[in-house]
Short mmCIF file of C-alpha atoms in Angstrom, two decimals:
data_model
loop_
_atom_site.label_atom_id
_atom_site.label_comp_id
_atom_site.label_asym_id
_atom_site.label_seq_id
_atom_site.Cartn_x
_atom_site.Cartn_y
_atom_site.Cartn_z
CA UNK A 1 67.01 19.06 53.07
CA UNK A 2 65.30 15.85 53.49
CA UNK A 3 63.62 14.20 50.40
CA UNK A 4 60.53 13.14 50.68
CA UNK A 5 58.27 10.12 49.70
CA UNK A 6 54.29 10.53 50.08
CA UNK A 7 52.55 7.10 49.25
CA UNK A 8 48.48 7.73 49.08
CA UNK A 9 46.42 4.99 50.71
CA UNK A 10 47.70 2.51 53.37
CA UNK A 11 45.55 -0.52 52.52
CA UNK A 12 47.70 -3.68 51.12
CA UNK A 13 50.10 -2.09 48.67
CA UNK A 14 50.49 1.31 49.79
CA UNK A 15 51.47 0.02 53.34
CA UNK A 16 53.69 -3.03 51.90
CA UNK A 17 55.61 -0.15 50.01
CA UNK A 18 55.54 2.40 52.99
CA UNK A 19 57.34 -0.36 55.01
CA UNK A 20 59.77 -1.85 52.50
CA UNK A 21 61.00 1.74 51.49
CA UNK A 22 61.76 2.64 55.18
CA UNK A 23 63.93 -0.57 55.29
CA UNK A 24 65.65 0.21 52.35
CA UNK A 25 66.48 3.72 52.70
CA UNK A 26 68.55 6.04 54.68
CA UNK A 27 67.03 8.23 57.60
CA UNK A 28 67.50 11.31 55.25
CA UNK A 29 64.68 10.05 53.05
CA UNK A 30 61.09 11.20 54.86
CA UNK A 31 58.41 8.61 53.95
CA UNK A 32 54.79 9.53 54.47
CA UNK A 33 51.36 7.34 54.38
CA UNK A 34 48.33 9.30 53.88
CA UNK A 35 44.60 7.56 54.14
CA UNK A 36 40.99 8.92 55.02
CA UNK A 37 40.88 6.67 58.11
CA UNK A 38 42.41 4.14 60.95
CA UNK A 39 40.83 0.75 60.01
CA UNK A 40 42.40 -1.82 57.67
CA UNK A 41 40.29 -4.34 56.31
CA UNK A 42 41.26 -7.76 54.99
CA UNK A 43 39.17 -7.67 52.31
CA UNK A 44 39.15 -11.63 50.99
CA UNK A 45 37.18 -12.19 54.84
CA UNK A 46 34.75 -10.11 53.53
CA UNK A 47 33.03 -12.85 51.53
CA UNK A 48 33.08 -15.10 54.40
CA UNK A 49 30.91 -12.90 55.94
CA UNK A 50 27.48 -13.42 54.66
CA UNK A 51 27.81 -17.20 55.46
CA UNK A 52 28.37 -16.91 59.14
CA UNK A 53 32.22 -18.11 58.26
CA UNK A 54 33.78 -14.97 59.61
CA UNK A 55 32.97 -11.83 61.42
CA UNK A 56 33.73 -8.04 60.43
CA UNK A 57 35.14 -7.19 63.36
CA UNK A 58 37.73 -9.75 63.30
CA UNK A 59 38.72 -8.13 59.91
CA UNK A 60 39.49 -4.73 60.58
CA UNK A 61 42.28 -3.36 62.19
CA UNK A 62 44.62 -0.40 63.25
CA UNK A 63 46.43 0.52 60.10
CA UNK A 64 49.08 2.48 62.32
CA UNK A 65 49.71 -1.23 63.94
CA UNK A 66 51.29 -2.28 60.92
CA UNK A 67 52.99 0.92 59.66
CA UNK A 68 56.47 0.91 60.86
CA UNK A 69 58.54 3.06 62.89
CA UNK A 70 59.78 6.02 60.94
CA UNK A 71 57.38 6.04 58.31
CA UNK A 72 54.93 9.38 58.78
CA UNK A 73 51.40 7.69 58.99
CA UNK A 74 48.69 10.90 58.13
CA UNK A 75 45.07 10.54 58.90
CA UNK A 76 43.43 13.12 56.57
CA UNK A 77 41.33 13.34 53.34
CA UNK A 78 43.55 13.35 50.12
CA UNK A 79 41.71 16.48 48.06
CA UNK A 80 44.25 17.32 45.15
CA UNK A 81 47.51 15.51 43.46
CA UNK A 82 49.42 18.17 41.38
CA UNK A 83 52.20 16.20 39.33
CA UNK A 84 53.66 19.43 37.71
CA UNK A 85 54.26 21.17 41.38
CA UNK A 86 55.10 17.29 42.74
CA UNK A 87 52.20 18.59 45.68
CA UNK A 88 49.53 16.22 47.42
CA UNK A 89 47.13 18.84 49.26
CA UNK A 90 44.86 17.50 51.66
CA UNK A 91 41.63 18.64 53.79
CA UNK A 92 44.57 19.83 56.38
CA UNK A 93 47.76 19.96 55.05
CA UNK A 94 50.07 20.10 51.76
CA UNK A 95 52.83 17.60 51.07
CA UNK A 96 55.78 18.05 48.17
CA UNK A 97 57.39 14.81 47.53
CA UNK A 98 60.26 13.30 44.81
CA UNK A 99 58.68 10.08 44.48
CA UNK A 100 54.83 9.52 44.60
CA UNK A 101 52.67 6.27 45.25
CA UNK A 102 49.37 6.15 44.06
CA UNK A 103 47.37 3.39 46.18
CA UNK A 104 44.10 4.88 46.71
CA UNK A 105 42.32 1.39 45.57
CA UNK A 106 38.58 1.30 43.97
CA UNK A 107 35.21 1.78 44.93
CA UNK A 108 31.58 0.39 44.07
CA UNK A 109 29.30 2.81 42.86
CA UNK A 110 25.40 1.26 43.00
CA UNK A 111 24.46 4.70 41.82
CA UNK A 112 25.81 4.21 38.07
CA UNK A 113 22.69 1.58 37.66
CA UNK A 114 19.42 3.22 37.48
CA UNK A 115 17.28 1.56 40.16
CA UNK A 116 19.88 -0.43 42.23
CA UNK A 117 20.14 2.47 44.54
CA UNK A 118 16.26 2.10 45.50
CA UNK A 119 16.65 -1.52 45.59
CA UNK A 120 19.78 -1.32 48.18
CA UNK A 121 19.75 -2.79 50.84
CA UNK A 122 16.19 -4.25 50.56
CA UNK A 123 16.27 -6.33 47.06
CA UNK A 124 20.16 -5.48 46.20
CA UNK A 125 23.00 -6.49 48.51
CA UNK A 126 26.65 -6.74 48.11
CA UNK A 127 29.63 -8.15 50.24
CA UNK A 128 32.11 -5.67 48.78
CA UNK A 129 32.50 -3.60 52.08
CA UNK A 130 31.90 -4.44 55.89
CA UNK A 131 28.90 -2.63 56.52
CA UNK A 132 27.08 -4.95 53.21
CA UNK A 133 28.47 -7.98 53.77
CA UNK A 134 26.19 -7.87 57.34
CA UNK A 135 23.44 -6.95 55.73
CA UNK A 136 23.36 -9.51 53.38
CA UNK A 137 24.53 -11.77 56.06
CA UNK A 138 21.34 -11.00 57.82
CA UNK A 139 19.03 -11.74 54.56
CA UNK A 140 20.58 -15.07 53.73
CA UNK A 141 19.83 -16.46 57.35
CA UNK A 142 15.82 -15.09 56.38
CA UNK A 143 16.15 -16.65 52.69
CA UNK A 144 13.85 -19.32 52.64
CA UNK A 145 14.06 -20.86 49.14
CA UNK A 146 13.21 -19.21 45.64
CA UNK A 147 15.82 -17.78 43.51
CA UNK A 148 19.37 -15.97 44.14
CA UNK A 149 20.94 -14.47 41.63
CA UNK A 150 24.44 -12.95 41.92
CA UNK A 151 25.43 -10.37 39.23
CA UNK A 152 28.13 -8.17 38.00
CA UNK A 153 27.08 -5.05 37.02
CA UNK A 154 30.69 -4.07 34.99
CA UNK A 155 33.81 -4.54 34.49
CA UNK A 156 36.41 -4.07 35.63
CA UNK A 157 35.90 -4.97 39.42
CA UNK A 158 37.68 -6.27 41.97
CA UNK A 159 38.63 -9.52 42.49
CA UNK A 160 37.24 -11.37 39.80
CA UNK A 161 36.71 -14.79 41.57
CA UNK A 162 34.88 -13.56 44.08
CA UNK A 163 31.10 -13.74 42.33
CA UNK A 164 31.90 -17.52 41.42
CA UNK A 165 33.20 -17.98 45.09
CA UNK A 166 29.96 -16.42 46.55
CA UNK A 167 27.54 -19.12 44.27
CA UNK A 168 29.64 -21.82 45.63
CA UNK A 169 29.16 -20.91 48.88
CA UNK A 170 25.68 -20.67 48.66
CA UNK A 171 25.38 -23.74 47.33
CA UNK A 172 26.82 -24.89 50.16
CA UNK A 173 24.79 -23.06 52.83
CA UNK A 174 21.30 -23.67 51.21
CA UNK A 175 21.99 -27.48 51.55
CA UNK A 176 23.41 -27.14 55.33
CA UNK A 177 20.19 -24.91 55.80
CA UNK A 178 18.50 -27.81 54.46
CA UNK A 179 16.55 -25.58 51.13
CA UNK A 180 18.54 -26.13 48.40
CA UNK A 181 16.24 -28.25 46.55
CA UNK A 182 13.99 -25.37 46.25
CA UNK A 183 16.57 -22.74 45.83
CA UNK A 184 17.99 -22.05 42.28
CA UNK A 185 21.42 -20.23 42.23
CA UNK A 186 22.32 -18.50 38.85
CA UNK A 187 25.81 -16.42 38.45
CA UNK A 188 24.67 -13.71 36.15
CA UNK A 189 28.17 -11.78 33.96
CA UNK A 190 29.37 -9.76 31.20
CA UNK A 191 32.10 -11.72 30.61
CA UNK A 192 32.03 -14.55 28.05
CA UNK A 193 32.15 -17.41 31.01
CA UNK A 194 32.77 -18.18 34.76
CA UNK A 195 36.28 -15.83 34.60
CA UNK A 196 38.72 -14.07 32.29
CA UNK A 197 40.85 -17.01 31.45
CA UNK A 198 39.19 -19.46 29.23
CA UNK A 199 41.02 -22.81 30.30
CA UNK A 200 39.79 -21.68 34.14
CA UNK A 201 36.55 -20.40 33.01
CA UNK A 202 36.18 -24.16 31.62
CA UNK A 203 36.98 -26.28 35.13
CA UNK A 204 34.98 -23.10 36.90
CA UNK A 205 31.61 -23.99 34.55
CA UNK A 206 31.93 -27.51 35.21
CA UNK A 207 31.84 -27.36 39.00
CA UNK A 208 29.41 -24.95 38.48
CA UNK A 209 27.56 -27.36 36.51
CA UNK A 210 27.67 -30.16 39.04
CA UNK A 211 26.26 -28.03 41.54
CA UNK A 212 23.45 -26.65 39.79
CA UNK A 213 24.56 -23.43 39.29
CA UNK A 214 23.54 -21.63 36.18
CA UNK A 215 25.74 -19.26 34.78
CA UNK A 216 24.04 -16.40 32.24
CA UNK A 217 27.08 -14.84 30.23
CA UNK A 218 27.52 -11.45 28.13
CA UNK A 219 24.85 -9.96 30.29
CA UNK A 220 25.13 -6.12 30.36
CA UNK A 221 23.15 -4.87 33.11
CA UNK A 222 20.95 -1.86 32.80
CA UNK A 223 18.67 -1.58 34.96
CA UNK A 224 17.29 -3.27 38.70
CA UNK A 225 13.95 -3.06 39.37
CA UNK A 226 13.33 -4.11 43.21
CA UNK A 227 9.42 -3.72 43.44
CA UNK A 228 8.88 -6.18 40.63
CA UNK A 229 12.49 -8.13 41.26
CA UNK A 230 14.02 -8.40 38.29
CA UNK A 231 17.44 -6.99 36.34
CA UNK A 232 17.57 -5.70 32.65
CA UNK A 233 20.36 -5.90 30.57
CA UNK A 234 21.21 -3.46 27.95
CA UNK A 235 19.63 -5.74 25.04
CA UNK A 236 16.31 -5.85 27.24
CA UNK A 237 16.85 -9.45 28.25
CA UNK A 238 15.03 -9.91 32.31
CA UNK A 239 15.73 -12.44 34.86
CA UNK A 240 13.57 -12.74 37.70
CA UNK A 241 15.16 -12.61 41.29
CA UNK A 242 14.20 -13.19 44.77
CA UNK A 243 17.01 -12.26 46.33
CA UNK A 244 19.82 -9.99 44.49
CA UNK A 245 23.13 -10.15 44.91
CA UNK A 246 25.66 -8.11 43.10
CA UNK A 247 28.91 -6.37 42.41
CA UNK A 248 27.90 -2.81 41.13
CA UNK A 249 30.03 -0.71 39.12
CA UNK A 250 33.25 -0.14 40.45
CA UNK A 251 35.93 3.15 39.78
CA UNK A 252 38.61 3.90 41.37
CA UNK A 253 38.99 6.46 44.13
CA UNK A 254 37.54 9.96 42.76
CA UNK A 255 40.38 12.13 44.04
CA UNK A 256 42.48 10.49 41.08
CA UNK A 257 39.37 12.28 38.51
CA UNK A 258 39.36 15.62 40.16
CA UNK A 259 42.99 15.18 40.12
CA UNK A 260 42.83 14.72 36.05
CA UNK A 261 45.24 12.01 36.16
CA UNK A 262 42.80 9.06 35.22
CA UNK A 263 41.47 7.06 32.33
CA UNK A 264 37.55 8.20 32.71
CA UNK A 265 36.86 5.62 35.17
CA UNK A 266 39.43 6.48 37.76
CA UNK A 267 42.18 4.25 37.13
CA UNK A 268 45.71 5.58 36.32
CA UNK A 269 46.79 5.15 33.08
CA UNK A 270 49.94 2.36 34.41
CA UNK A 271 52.93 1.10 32.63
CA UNK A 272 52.00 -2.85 32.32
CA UNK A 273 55.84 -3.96 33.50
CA UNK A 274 57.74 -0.98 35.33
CA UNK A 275 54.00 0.10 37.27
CA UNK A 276 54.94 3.77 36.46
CA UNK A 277 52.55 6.57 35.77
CA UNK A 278 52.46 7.08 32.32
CA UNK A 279 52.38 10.78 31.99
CA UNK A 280 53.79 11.58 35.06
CA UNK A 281 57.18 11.60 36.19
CA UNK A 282 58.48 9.90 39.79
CA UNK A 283 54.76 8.35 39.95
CA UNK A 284 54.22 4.77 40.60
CA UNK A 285 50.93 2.74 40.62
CA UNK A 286 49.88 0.22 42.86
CA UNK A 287 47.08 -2.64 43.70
CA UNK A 288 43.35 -1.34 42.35
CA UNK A 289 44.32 1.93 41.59
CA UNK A 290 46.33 0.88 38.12
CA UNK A 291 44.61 0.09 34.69
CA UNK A 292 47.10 -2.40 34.39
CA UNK A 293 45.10 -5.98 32.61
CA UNK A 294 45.03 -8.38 35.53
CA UNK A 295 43.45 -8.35 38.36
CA UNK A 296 42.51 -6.38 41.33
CA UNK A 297 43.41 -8.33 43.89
CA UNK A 298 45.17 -8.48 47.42
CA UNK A 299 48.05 -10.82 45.56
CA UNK A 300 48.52 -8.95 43.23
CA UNK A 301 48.63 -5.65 45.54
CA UNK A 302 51.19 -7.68 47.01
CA UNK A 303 53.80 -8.26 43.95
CA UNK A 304 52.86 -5.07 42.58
CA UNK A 305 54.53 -3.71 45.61
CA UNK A 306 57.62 -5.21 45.56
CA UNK A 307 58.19 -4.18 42.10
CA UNK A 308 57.76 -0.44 42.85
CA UNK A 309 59.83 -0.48 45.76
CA UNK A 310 62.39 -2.07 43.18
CA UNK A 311 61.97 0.56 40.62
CA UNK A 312 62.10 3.73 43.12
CA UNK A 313 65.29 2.62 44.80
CA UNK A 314 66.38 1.80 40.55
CA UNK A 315 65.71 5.40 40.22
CA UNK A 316 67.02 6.41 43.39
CA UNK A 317 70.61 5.03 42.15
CA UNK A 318 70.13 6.21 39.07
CA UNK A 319 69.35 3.18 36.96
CA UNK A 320 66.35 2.63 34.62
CA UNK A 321 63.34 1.33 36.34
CA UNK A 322 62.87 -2.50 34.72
CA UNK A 323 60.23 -3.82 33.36
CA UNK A 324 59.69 -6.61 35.60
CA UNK A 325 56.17 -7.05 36.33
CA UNK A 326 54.28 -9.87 34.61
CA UNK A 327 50.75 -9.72 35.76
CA UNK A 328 51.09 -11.73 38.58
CA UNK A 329 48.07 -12.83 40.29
CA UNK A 330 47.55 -15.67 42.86
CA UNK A 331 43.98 -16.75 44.08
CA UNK A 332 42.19 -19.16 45.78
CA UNK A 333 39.04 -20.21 44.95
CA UNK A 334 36.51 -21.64 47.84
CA UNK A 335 34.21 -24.11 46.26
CA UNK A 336 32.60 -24.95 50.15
CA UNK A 337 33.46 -24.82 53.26
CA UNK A 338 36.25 -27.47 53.86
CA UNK A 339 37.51 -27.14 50.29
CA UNK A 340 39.34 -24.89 47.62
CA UNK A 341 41.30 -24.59 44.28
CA UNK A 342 43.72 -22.01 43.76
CA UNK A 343 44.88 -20.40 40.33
CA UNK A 344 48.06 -18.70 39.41
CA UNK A 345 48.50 -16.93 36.51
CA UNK A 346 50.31 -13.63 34.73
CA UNK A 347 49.63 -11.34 31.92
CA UNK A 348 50.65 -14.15 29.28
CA UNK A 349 50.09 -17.47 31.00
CA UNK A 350 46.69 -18.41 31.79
CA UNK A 351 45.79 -20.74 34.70
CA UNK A 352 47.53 -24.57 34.53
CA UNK A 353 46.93 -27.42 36.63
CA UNK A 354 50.19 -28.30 38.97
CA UNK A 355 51.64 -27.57 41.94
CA UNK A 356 52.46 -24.43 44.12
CA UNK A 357 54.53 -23.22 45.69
CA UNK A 358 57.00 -25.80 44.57
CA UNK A 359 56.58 -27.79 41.38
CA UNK A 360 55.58 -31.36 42.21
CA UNK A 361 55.87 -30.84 45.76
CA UNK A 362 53.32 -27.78 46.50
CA UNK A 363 51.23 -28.26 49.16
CA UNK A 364 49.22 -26.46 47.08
CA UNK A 365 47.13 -27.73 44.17
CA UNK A 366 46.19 -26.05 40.97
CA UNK A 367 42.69 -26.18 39.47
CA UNK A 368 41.99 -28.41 41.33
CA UNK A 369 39.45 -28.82 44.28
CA UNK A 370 41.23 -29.67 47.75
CA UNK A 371 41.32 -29.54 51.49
CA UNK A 372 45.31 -28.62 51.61
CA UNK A 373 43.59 -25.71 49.22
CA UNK A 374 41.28 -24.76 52.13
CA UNK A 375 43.70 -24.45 54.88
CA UNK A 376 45.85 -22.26 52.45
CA UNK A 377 43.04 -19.69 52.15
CA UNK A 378 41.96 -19.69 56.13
CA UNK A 379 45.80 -19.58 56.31
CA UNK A 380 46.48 -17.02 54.14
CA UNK A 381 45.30 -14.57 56.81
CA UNK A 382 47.15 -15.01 59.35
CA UNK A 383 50.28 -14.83 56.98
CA UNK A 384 49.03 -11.30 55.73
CA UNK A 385 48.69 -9.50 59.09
CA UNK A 386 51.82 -10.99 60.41
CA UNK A 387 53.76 -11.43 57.38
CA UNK A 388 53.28 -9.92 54.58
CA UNK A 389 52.21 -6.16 55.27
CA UNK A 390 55.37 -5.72 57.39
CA UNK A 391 56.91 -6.38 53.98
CA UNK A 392 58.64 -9.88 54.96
CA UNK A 393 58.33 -12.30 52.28
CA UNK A 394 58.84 -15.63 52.52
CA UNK A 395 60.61 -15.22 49.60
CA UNK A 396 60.69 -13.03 46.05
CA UNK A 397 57.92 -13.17 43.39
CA UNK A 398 59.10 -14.56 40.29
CA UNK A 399 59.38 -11.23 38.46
CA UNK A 400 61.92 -10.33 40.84
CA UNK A 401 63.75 -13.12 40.85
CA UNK A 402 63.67 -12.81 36.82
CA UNK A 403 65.36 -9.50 37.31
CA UNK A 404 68.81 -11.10 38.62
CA UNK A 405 70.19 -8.30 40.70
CA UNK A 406 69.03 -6.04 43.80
CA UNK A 407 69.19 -2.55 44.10
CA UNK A 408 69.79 -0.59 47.59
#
């Protein structure tokens, strides 16, 4: 009897995992990919969008052109995951499995803030999906001066440099529209600065700083009102807007809720280091749909990945999975067109200055403002489409190197 391996959700991790499993094991082991839909977007494009710098169709794509040969790709809607009967049932069909991947990702949820959903579209925009980034695409070309605001409704949510990335941007496309003298930009967050990590957050504020940015911090948002154009934070503190821009409350996918298996917001509860479920047996976690503390982002998707295929072919042989994954998380940061920084950083060891790749050499350079930086992003696309979703690495992530051996 064949066994069976059902991952849920082919965006970055879930296919990186279907493909690297199907490499790794024999023909007796059945691997099957199971998402609501065809299209694969590269999601990092997505804030490109809005400034004319990219276009959604060139950032969706076939998902089954990147699934391998022998791995079971299902189009279908994912309705129930039953851990106790090992079961995924679907709008069409039932699937038993030994091993389980949970990538079903996250979602934004305007709805959770009263008012943003009347305000959507017209006052409130977003860049979080393909559909929004257009739209606000199309409002930024008719923005004439006054003031944008971009705000984060909640945390978590994905990609955390993204709302710093879009300000920067703007900044950038007010002056080539020739209106940023009478445009004021103001990044508008719960968090206690410009990002998680303090000694980041620091060289973040001060380029924010010298491009007249304003950044509002601890702001817990409550409430948008479009007609008059302002947002409300929980302690009844307003800022005006003219144009709204924000990242609204994001869960993860709701199957994993009806499912019971989540944390209240639709994460799954995740070992930090060995990415397993932690009430379930033969479940692993990967990319936005963990509660793991770092963040949700393609690069991290990415080594996530590689550490679950490691620990299912661990468990597969019999040996413990390890606890090998550190938090990993890679991202560039677009201060304009033509230039970027990039951060890398893990669960323990915020974001340094230096080199990467390579120490010394890079090309890359750390906190730090470059046009090698900028290449790396644009290029960073073409390496995941051809590269990295076929699960070929140009070489390990440093947790797996850390681990010393191979399994399989």
């Amino acid at each position: 009897m064949a066994k069976k391996i059902v991952v849920l959700g082919a965006g970055t991790g879930g296919t990186i995992v279907s493909n690297n499993l199907r490499r790794h094991l024999p023909d007796e082991w059945e691997i099957t990919v199971i998402d609501r839909d065809d299209k694969h977007v590269y999601q990092p494009g997505l804030l490109f969008v809005p400034f004319g710098l990219q276009k959604v169709g060139s950032l969706t794509r076939s998902r089954k052109r990147y699934i391998l040969k022998g791995v079971n790709f299902v189009i279908d809607e994912i309705i129930n995951i039953d851990t106790a009967k090992r079961e995924v049932t679907t709008r069409n069909h039932t699937f038993s499995y030994d091993f389980l991947v949970i990538s079903t990702g996250c979602r934004v949820l305007p709805e959770e803030t009263d008012g943003m959903e009347e305000a959507w579209g017209k006052d409130a925009f977003t860049f979080y999906y393909p559909d929004a980034a257009e739209t606000l695409r199309q409002k930024l070309n008719e923005f004439d001066g006054g003031k944008l605001v971009m705000d984060i409704a909640d945390v978590p949510f994905k990609c955390p440099v993204a709302p710093i990335e879009f300000v920067f941007l703007a900044d950038w496309f007010l002056k080539k529209k020739g209106i940023r003298k009478k445009s004021e930009i103001e990044l508008v967050t719960p968090l206690q600065g410009a990002f998680t990590k303090p000694k980041a957050s620091a060289v973040l504020s001060e380029a924010a700083r010298e491009k007249n940015v304003g950044i509002r911090t601890g702001f817990q948002l409550n409430t948008v009102n479009g007609k008059e154009k302002y947002i409300e934070s929980v302690q009844g503190e307003k800022i005006s807007f003219d144009t709204l821009v924000v990242v609204p409350t994001t869960f993860g996918d709701s199957v994993i809720s009806d499912s019971g298996i989540d944390d209240g917001i639709g994460y799954v509860p995740t070992h930090h280091n060995t990415l397993q479920a932690l009430k379930h047996e033969r479940v692993y976690v990967v990319g936005d749909a963990t509660n793991v503390p770092t963040s949700k982002a393609g690069s991290v998707a990415h080594y996530e990945a590689d550490v679950v295929v490691f620990n299912i072919m661990a468990e597969i042989h019999g040996v413990k999975p390890e606890e090998i994954f550190d938090g990993h998380s890679t991202c560039f940061i677009v201060y304009s067109k033509g230039t970027s920084s990039l951060i890398d950083f893990n669960y323990k060891i915020e974001p340094l200055p230096g080199k990467f790749p390579a120490p010394h050499l890079g090309p890359f350079s750390l906190l730090r403002e470059t046009k090698m930086n900028w290449k790396g992003k644009l290029g960073f696309e073409w390496l995941y489409w051809n590269v990295l979703l076929a699960g070929r690495h140009l070489g390990a992530p440093p947790t797996l190197v850390m681990a010393g051996k191979e399994v399989g």
